[in-house]
XYZ file of C-alpha atoms in Angstrom:
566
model
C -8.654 -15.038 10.189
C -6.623 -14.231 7.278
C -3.213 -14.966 6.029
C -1.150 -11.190 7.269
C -1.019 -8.451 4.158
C 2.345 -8.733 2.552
C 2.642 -5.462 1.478
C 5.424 -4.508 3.592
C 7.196 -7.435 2.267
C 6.533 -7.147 -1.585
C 6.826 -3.204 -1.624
C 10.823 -3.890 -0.350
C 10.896 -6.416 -2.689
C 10.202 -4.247 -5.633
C 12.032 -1.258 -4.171
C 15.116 -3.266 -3.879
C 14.748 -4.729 -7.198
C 14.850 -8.810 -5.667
C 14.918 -11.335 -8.134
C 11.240 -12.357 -9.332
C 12.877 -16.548 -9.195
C 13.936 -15.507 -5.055
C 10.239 -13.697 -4.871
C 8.199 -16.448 -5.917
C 10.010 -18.804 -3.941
C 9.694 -16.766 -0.696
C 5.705 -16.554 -1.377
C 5.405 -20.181 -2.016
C 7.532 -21.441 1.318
C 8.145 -18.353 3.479
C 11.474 -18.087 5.422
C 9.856 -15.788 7.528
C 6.538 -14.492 8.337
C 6.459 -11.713 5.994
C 5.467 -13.220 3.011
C 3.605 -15.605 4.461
C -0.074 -14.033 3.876
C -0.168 -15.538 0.022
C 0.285 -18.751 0.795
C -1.690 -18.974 3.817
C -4.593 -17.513 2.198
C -8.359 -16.831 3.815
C -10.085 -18.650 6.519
C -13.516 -17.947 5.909
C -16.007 -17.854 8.569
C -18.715 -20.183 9.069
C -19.506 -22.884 5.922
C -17.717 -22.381 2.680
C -17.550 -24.565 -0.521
C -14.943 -26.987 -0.791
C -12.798 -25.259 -3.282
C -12.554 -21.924 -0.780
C -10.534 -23.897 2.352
C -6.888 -22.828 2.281
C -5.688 -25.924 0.877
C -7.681 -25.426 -2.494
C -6.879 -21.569 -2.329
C -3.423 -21.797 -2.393
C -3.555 -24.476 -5.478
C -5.606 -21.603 -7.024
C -3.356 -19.191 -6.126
C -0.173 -20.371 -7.263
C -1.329 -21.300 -10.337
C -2.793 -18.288 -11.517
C -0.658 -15.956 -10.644
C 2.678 -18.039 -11.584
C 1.798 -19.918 -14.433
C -1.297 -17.978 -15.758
C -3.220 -20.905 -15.499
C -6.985 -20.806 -14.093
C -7.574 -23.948 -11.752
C -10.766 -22.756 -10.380
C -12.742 -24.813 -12.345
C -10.886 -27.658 -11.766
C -11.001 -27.051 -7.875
C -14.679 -28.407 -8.206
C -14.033 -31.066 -11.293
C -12.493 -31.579 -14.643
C -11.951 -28.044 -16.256
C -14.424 -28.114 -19.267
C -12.185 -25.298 -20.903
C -8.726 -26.442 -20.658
C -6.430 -29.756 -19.582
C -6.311 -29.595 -15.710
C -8.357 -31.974 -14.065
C -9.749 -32.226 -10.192
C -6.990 -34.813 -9.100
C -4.343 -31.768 -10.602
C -5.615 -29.213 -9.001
C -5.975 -31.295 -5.400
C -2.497 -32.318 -6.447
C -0.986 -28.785 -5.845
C -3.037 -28.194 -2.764
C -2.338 -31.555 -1.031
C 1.358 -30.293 -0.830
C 0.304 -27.262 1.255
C -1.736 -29.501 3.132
C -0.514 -30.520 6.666
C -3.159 -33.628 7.609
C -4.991 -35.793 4.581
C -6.549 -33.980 2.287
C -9.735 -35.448 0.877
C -10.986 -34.643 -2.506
C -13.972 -32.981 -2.713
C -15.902 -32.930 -6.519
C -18.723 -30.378 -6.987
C -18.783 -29.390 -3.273
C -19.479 -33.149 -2.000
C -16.650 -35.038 -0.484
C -15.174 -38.142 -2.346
C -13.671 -41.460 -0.752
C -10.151 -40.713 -2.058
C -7.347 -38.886 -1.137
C -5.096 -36.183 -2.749
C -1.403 -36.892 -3.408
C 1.100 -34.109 -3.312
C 1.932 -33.706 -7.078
C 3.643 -30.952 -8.613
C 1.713 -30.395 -12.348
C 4.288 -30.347 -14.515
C 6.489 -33.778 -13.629
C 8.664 -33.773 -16.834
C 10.907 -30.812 -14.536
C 10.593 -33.206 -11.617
C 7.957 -34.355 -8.898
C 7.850 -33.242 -5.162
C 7.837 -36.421 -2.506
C 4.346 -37.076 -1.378
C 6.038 -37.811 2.336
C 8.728 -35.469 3.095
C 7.078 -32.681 5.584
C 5.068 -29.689 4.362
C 7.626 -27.070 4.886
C 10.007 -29.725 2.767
C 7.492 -30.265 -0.412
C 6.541 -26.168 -0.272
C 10.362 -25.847 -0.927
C 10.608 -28.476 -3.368
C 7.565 -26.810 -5.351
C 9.315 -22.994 -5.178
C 12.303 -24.813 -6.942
C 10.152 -26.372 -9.277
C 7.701 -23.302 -9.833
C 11.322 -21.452 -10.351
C 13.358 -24.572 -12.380
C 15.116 -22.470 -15.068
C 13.729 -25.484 -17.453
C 10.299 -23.761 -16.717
C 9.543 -21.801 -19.910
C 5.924 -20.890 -18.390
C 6.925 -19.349 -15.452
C 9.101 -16.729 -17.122
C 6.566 -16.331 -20.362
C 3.905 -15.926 -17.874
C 5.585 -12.445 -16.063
C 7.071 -10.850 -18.975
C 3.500 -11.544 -20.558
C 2.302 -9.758 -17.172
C 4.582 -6.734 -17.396
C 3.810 -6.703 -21.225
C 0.157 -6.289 -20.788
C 0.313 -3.950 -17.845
C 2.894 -1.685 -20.086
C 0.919 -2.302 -23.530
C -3.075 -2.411 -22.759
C -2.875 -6.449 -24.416
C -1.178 -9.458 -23.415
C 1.053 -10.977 -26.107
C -1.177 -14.150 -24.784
C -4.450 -12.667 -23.700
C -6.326 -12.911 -21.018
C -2.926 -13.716 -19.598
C -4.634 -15.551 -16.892
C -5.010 -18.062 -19.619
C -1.357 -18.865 -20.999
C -2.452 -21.686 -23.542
C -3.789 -19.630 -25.575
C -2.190 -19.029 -28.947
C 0.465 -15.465 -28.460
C -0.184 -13.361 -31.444
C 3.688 -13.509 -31.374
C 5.452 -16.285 -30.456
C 8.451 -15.174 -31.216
C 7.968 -12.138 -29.076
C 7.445 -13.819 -26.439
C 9.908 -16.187 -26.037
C 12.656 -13.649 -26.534
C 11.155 -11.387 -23.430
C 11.205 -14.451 -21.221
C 14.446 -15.878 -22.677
C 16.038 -12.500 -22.064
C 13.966 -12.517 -18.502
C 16.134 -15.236 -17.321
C 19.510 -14.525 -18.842
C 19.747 -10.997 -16.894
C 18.618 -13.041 -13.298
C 14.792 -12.269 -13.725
C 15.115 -8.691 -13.132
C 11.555 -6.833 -13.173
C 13.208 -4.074 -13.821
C 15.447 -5.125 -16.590
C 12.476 -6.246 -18.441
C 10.356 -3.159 -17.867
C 13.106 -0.523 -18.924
C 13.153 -3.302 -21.972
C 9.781 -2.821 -23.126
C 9.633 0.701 -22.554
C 12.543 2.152 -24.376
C 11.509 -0.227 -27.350
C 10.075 1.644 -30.624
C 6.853 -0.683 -29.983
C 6.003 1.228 -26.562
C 6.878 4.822 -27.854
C 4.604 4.018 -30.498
C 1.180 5.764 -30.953
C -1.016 5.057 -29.107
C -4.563 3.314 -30.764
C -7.983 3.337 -29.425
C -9.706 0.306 -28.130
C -11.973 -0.971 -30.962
C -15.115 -3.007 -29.944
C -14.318 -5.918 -32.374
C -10.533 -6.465 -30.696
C -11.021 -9.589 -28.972
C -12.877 -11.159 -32.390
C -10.330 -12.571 -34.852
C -6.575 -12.631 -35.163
C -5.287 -9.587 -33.150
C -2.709 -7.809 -34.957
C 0.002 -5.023 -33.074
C -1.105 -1.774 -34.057
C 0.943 0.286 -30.892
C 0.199 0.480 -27.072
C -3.597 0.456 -26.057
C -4.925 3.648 -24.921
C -5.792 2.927 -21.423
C -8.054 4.050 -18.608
C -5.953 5.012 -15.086
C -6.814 2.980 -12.324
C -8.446 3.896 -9.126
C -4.778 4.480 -7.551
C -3.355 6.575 -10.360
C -6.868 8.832 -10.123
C -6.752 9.542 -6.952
C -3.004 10.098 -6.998
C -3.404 12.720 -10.064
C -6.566 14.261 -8.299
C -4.123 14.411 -4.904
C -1.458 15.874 -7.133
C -3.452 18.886 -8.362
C -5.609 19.970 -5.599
C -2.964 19.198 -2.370
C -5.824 17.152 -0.334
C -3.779 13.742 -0.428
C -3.780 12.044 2.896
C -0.349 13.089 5.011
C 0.719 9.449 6.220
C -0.237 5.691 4.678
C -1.865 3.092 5.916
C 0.624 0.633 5.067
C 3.807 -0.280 6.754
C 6.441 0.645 4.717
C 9.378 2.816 4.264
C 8.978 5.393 0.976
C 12.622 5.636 -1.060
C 15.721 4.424 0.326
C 17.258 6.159 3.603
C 20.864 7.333 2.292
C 21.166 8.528 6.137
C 20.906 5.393 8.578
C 20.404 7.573 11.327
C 17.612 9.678 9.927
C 15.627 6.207 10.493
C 17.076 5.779 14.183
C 14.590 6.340 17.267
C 16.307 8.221 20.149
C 12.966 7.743 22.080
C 12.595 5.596 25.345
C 9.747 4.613 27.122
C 9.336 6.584 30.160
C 6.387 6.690 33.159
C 6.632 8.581 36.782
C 8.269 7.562 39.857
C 5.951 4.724 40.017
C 7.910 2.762 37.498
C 11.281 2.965 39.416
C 13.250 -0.170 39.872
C 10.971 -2.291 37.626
C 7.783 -1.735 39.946
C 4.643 -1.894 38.453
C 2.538 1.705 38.527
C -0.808 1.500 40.284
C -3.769 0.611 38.339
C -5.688 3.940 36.482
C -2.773 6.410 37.402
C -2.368 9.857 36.002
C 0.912 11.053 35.522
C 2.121 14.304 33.462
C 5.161 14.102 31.840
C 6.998 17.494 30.250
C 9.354 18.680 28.234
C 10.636 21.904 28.288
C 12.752 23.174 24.911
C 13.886 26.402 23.139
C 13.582 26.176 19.903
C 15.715 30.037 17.997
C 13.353 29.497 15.196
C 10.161 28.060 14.429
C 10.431 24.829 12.307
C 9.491 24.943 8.660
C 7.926 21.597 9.319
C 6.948 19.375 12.833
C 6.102 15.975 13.380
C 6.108 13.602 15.948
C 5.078 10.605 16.760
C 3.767 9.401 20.771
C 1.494 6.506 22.380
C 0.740 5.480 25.999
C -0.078 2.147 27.663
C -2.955 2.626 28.082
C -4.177 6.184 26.993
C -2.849 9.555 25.805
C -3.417 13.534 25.890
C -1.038 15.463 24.247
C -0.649 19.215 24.390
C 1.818 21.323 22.852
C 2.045 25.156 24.258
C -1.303 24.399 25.620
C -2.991 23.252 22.554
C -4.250 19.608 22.958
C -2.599 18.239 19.458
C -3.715 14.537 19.800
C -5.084 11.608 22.343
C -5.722 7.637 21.577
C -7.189 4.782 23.591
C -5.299 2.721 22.079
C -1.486 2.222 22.185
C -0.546 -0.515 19.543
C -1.595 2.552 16.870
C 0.911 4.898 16.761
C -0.086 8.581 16.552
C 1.436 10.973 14.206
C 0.850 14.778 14.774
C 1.985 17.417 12.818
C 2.619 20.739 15.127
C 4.281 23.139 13.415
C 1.599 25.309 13.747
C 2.107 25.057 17.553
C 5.449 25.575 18.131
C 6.962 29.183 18.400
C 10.664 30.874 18.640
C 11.981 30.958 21.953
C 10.672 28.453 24.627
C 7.990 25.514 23.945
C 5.968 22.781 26.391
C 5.068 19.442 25.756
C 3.051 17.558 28.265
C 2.135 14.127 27.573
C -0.735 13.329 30.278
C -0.659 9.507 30.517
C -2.976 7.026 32.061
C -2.401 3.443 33.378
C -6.203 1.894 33.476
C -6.546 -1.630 35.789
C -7.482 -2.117 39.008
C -3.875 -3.826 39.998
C -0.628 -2.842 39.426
C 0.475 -3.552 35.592
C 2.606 -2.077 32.994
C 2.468 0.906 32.062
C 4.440 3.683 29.605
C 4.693 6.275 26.988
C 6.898 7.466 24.200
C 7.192 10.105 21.720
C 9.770 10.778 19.321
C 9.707 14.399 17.392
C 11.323 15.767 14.879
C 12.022 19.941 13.721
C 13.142 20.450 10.165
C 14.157 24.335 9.523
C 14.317 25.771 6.190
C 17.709 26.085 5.714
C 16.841 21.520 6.163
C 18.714 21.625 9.901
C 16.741 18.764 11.757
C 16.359 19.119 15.740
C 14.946 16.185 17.669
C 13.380 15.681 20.672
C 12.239 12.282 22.134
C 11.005 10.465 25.799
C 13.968 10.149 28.115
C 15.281 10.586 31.976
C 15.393 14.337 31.650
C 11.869 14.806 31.170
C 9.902 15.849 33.977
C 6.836 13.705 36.122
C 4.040 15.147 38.235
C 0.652 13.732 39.700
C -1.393 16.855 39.128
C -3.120 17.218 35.318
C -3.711 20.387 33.707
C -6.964 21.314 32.434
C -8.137 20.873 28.620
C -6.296 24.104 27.927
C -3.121 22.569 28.833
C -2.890 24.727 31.888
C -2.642 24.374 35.467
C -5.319 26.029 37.671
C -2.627 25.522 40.216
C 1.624 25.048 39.390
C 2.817 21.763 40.509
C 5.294 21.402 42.904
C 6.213 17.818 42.657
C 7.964 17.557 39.131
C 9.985 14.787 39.308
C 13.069 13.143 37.170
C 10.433 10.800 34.827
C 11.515 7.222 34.132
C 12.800 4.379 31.700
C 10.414 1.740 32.268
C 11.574 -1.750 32.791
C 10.710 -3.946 29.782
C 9.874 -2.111 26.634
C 10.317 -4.676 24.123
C 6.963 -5.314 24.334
C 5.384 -2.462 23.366
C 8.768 -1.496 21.487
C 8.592 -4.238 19.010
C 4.099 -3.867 18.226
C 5.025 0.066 16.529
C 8.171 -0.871 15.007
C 7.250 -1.025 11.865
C 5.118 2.408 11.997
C 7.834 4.102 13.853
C 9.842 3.041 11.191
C 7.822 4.699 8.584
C 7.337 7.858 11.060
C 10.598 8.650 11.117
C 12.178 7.881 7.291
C 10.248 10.747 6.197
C 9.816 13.282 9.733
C 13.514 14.425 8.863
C 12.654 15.505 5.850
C 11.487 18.938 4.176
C 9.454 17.758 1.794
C 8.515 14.121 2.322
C 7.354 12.139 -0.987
C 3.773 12.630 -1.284
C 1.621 9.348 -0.253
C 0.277 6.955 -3.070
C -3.196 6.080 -2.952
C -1.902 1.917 -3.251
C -0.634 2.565 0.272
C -3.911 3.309 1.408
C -6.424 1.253 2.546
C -9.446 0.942 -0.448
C -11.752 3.309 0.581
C -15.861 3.310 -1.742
C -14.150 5.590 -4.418
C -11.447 3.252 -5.435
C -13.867 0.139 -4.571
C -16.041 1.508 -7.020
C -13.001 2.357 -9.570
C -12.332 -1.192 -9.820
C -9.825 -1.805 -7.193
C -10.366 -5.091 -6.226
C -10.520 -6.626 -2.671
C -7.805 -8.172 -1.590
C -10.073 -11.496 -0.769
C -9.375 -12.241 -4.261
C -6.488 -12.775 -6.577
C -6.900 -10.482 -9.933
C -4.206 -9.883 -12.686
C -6.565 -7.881 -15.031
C -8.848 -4.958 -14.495
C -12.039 -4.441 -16.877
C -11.133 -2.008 -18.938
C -14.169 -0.639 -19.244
C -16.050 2.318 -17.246
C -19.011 0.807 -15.589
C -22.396 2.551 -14.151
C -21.329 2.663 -11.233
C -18.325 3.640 -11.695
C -19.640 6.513 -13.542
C -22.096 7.498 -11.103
C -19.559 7.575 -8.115
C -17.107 9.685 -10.800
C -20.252 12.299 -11.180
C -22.172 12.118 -7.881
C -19.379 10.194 -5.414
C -18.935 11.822 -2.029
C -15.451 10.955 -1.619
C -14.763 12.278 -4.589
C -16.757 15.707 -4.230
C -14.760 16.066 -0.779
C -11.634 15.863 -2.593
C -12.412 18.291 -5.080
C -14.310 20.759 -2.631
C -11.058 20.764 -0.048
C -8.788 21.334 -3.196
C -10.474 24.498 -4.273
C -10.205 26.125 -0.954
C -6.807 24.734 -1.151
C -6.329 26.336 -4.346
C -7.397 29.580 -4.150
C -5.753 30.110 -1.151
C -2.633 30.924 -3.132
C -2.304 33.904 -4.730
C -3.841 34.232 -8.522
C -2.968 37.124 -11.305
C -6.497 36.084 -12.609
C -9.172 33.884 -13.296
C -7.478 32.464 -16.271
C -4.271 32.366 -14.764
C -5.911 29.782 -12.339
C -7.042 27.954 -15.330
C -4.358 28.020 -17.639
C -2.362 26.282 -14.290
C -4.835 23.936 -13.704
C -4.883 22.596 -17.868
C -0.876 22.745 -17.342
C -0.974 20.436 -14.589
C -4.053 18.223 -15.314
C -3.503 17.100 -18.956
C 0.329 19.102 -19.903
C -1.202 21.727 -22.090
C -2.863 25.389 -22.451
C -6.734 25.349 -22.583
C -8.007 26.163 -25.810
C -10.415 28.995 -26.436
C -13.774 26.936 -26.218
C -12.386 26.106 -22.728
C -10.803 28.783 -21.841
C -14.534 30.891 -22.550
C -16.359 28.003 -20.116
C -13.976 28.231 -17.271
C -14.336 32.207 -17.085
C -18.275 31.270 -17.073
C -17.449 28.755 -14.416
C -15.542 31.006 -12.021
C -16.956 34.338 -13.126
C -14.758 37.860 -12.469
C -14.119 36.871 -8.770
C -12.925 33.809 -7.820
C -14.736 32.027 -5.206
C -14.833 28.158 -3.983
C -18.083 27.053 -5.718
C -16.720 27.675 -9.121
C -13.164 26.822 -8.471
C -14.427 23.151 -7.417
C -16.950 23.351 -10.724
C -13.891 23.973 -12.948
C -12.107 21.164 -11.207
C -14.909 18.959 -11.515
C -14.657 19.938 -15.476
C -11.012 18.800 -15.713
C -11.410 15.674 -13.466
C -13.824 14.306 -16.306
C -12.121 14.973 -19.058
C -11.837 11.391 -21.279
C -8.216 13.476 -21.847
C -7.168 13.100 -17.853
C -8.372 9.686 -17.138
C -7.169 8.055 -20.109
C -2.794 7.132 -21.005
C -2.541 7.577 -24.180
């Protein structure tokens, strides 16, 4: 089991600019479930060391990331590297704790017991006694005590780093070290809490600052040895999101929804985010009954639509199992109706009349529950929206068509379909992807998805994006061999970049070099030069055709110019 993914949670928070002070303190004791997955941690099957139990974890956790202070070594025994010792860092984790915590020292269990004990007891000390939820809330107000210097030196040193290639302490994972500018330092994090620690603030802070719009200066091997000295931002490698994301960008393969739960932009329009759907079933389902195990039932729709829509989504599930066809193309089906479907059909739909049937089936060998929903919505180009969802005046029948979506035989008992009793249920398990359905289906042109919404697939894995088993701040900064392999030989990659050219030159070019000069425009915000401009008419030849197309984009892709911010 693991503590749920928070990324719903923390991708609001950030959108809605919360305080970092209410953040932290909603991470360390959650008022609600959402942002419970950091503090809750891992529970790792079968045997683990002593210092991996959730207890230990979240003492690691909280540390690290709010105080820049490494307590893995001390999980195990005295740190031989800096201050904390084993009873500290059993301190922090005894006040997660909910039964006796016994302290474990190099993996073998001790006779004594950790005491809750917040580390820094100059700002005050959490009781040993009161409850766990009461000492988690006593630590977020001491993690958060404006008196704490560390916890606001330790984000704007964060934000710094992320911004500037260097920590003004580095590695800021280790915030006793000596800043190269003290000064610095403190006036970020004093100006951090004087504006209510506002990310943002901070950010827009750095950036407009003549230090950031700086030139940029190239990594020298001999950095980290001796006194560091400012020079200007770090040229920088992009990370596995922002490749994929510029690779997406130029060649139009991007995935069309993401994985995670959330909501892109703020809805201006409340009711572009309202479902008009219910969940419906045949006559079975009247009066609260319960339809017979493994029924079929049809349902349709019947619409006329004066146009066809610039762009078609919707979104449909059935307890237990699906077929959807739209004008007798089968668009979708799913065994599975906790995962919400989401079909575009715009190629399916026509002017004048349409047909949706939804062919549901109950599976069981009793009676049970049993329903389906879909929620649709037509955007035309003039940005008119039309919707159509599950409701009463849909239509039920027995009889199923065949996988053409026709019937070798009309039905003649189309009935008035059904709300089914109940639906909070299965209502409340797709909330939050209807949710995300539907604040971009009314749209024209939705905002395009971002690779950190998507689950880490063996590209970004082997870009450096880290697992979310661990905790990580930093990113090496260097290109590794396998890294560099996946770059030149990668699969997921080469799919990308072979779907993009057919992508590509499906629209309509002048030339050859018209193709490239858009492609240098877009890829790294400048004309080719001659030297390339001669290789990529060698690469695509007089016609243009997909093999070279994907060998010029392969060309671009590796240029040191496109993956590094300078």
């Amino acid at each position: 089991g693991t503590g749920a993914p928070i990324t719903k949670w923390l991708y609001d928070a950030l959108l809605n600019n919360k305080r970092y002070d209410v953040m932290v303190r909603e991470l360390i004791a959650p008022p609600t479930p959402d942002s419970a997955g950091f503090s809750a941690g891992l529970a790792w099957r079968g045997t683990v060391s002593a210092s991996q139990v959730r207890e230990v974890q979240f003492s690691q956790s909280v540390s690290q990331a709010f105080l820049g202070i490494n307590m893995k070594c001390a999980s195990c025994h005295d740190s031989f590297v800096d201050r904390w010792k084993l009873s500290e860092a059993y301190g922090l984790a005894a006040i997660y704790a909910t039964d006796p915590l016994k302290i474990a020292r190099c993996d073998k269990e001790t006779d004594k017991f950790a005491e809750p004990a917040w580390i820094f007891p100059e700002l005050g000390q959490v009781e040993a006694a009161a409850p766990q939820p009461e000492r988690l809330k006593q630590l977020a107000a001491l993690m958060t005590h404006p008196e704490n210097g560390r916890f606001t030196r330790t984000i704007v040193n964060r934000l710094w780093h992320r911004l500037m290639g260097r920590g003004i302490v580095h590695p800021v994972d280790a915030m006793q070290t000596e800043p190269w500018s003290s000064d610095l330092l403190d006036f970020l994090a004093a100006d951090f809490s004087a504006h209510g620690c506002d990310l943002k603030r901070t950010l827009e802070l750095i950036c407009t600052s003549q230090a950031y719009q700086s030139r940029a200066v190239v990594r020298q091997k001999d950095d980290n040895t001796g006194a560091y000295v400012f020079a200007g931002p770090r040229a920088k490698r992009m990370s596995a999101e922002q490749f994929l994301d510029a690779v997406w960008q130029i060649t139009g393969v991007g995935p069309t929804r993401c994985d995670a739960p959330v909501i892109r932009g703020r809805q201006e329009d409340p009711k572009a985010t309202a479902s008009q759907a219910v969940w419906i079933w045949g006559p079975s389902a009247a009066n609260g009954a319960m339809p017979p195990g493994d029924e079929i039932v049809t349902l349709r729709r019947r619409f006329v639509l004066a146009e066809q829509p610039a762009r078609a989504t919707l979104a449909v599930t059935a307890d237990n199992e699906f077929t959807l066809f739209v004008n007798g193309r089968s668009v979708g089906t799913s065994g599975n109706w906790a995962n919400l479907e989401q079909v575009t059909i715009t190629a399916e739909l026509r002017a004048g009349q349409n047909e949706l049937l939804l062919v549901a089936k109950n599976v069981g060998e009793a009676p049970n529950p049993a329903g389906a929903f879909l929620e649709a919505r037509f955007v035309f180009a003039d940005g008119r929206v039309e919707r159509l969802a599950t409701a009463p005046d849909w239509e039920a029948s027995k009889s199923t068509p065949e996988n053409n979506g026709t019937f070798k035989v009309p039905p003649e008992d189309w009935q008035p379909a059904v709300a089914v009793a109940n639906p909070a249920t299965w209502s409340g398990t797709i909330a939050d992807a209807l949710g995300v359905f539907l604040s971009g289906a009314s749209l024209l042109h939705p905002p395009p998805v971002r690779a950190s919404l998507m689950k880490a697939d063996m590209l970004q894995r082997a870009l450096g994006r880290p697992n979310r088993e661990q905790i990580v701040s930093t990113r090496p900064e260097d290109l590794s061999t396998l890294e560099a392999l996946d770059l030149a030989n990668g699969p997921a990659l080469a799919g990308a970049l072979a779907d993009g050219a057919t992508r590509l030159l499906a629209k309509k070019w002048d030339s050859p070099d018209a193709l490239t000069s858009w492609l240098y425009a877009s890829a790294v915000s400048r004309p080719p030069s001659q030297q390339e401009l001669a290789g990529a008419r060698e690469l695509l030849g007089t016609a243009l055709n997909p093999q070279g197309v994907e060998d010029l984009l392969w060309a671009v892709c590796m240029l040191p110019e496109f993956q590094i911010i300078r």
